[in-house]
Amino acid sequence: TGDYAWIDENCDHYGYILRYTEAKTEETKIQAEAWHYRYVGKDAAQEIFNRDITLEEYLGKTEH
């Protein structure tokens, strides 16, 4: 929401993901951090976004 709305909706187009989301707290074991973006490259970011998975899931470090 607010200042982050555009970034949240478009960051994957530039190779970034929102690292810790509210919806994935159980998987990451980290509280949501609305400001924590990580560069992973365009292809990885778009796959992570489209599949709605965490970086750990993308890297195969947890069950899907």
mmCIF file of C-alpha atoms in Angstrom:
data_model
loop_
_atom_site.group_PDB
_atom_site.id
_atom_site.type_symbol
_atom_site.label_atom_id
_atom_site.label_comp_id
_atom_site.label_asym_id
_atom_site.label_seq_id
_atom_site.Cartn_x
_atom_site.Cartn_y
_atom_site.Cartn_z
ATOM 1 C CA THR A 1 0.000 0.000 0.000
ATOM 2 C CA GLY A 2 1.014 3.635 -0.192
ATOM 3 C CA ASP A 3 4.503 4.302 -1.475
ATOM 4 C CA TYR A 4 5.237 0.612 -1.947
ATOM 5 C CA ALA A 5 2.158 -0.273 -4.044
ATOM 6 C CA TRP A 6 3.797 0.365 -7.430
ATOM 7 C CA ILE A 7 7.050 -1.293 -6.371
ATOM 8 C CA ASP A 8 5.231 -4.377 -5.061
ATOM 9 C CA GLU A 9 3.307 -4.741 -8.315
ATOM 10 C CA ASN A 10 6.280 -4.170 -10.638
ATOM 11 C CA CYS A 11 9.486 -5.194 -8.886
ATOM 12 C CA ASP A 12 9.626 -8.572 -10.647
ATOM 13 C CA HIS A 13 9.842 -6.802 -14.018
ATOM 14 C CA TYR A 14 13.199 -5.408 -12.881
ATOM 15 C CA GLY A 15 14.553 -8.558 -11.226
ATOM 16 C CA TYR A 16 13.548 -7.878 -7.625
ATOM 17 C CA ILE A 17 11.330 -9.745 -5.169
ATOM 18 C CA LEU A 18 9.779 -8.678 -1.893
ATOM 19 C CA ARG A 19 11.839 -10.937 0.325
ATOM 20 C CA TYR A 20 9.620 -11.388 3.386
ATOM 21 C CA THR A 21 5.854 -11.134 2.921
ATOM 22 C CA GLU A 22 3.024 -11.439 5.411
ATOM 23 C CA ALA A 23 1.607 -14.420 3.511
ATOM 24 C CA LYS A 24 4.886 -16.356 3.674
ATOM 25 C CA THR A 25 5.894 -15.779 7.309
ATOM 26 C CA GLU A 26 5.330 -19.438 8.177
ATOM 27 C CA GLU A 27 7.638 -20.613 5.393
ATOM 28 C CA THR A 28 10.448 -18.102 5.945
ATOM 29 C CA LYS A 29 10.160 -17.883 9.753
ATOM 30 C CA ILE A 30 10.759 -14.125 9.387
ATOM 31 C CA GLN A 31 8.181 -11.422 10.079
ATOM 32 C CA ALA A 32 6.997 -9.458 7.065
ATOM 33 C CA GLU A 33 9.329 -6.635 6.056
ATOM 34 C CA ALA A 34 7.616 -4.338 3.552
ATOM 35 C CA TRP A 35 10.915 -2.657 2.683
ATOM 36 C CA HIS A 36 13.089 -5.756 2.149
ATOM 37 C CA TYR A 37 13.654 -6.317 -1.580
ATOM 38 C CA ARG A 38 16.264 -8.610 -3.056
ATOM 39 C CA TYR A 39 17.672 -8.690 -6.555
ATOM 40 C CA VAL A 40 17.419 -12.207 -7.998
ATOM 41 C CA GLY A 41 17.394 -11.466 -11.731
ATOM 42 C CA LYS A 42 14.430 -10.987 -14.047
ATOM 43 C CA ASP A 43 13.756 -14.639 -14.854
ATOM 44 C CA ALA A 44 13.894 -15.792 -11.234
ATOM 45 C CA ALA A 45 11.864 -12.827 -9.993
ATOM 46 C CA GLN A 46 9.113 -13.404 -12.525
ATOM 47 C CA GLU A 47 8.936 -17.127 -11.741
ATOM 48 C CA ILE A 48 8.856 -16.491 -7.985
ATOM 49 C CA PHE A 49 6.129 -13.887 -8.473
ATOM 50 C CA ASN A 50 4.043 -15.967 -10.908
ATOM 51 C CA ARG A 51 4.244 -19.115 -8.765
ATOM 52 C CA ASP A 52 3.730 -17.125 -5.512
ATOM 53 C CA ILE A 53 6.608 -18.892 -3.795
ATOM 54 C CA THR A 54 9.453 -17.867 -1.509
ATOM 55 C CA LEU A 55 13.096 -17.647 -2.507
ATOM 56 C CA GLU A 56 13.715 -20.765 -0.402
ATOM 57 C CA GLU A 57 11.051 -22.650 -2.350
ATOM 58 C CA TYR A 58 12.521 -21.435 -5.637
ATOM 59 C CA LEU A 59 15.973 -22.645 -4.601
ATOM 60 C CA GLY A 60 14.552 -26.004 -3.502
ATOM 61 C CA LYS A 61 15.372 -25.519 0.160
ATOM 62 C CA THR A 62 11.802 -26.187 1.360
ATOM 63 C CA GLU A 63 8.803 -28.232 0.257
ATOM 64 C CA HIS A 64 6.362 -26.529 -2.163
#
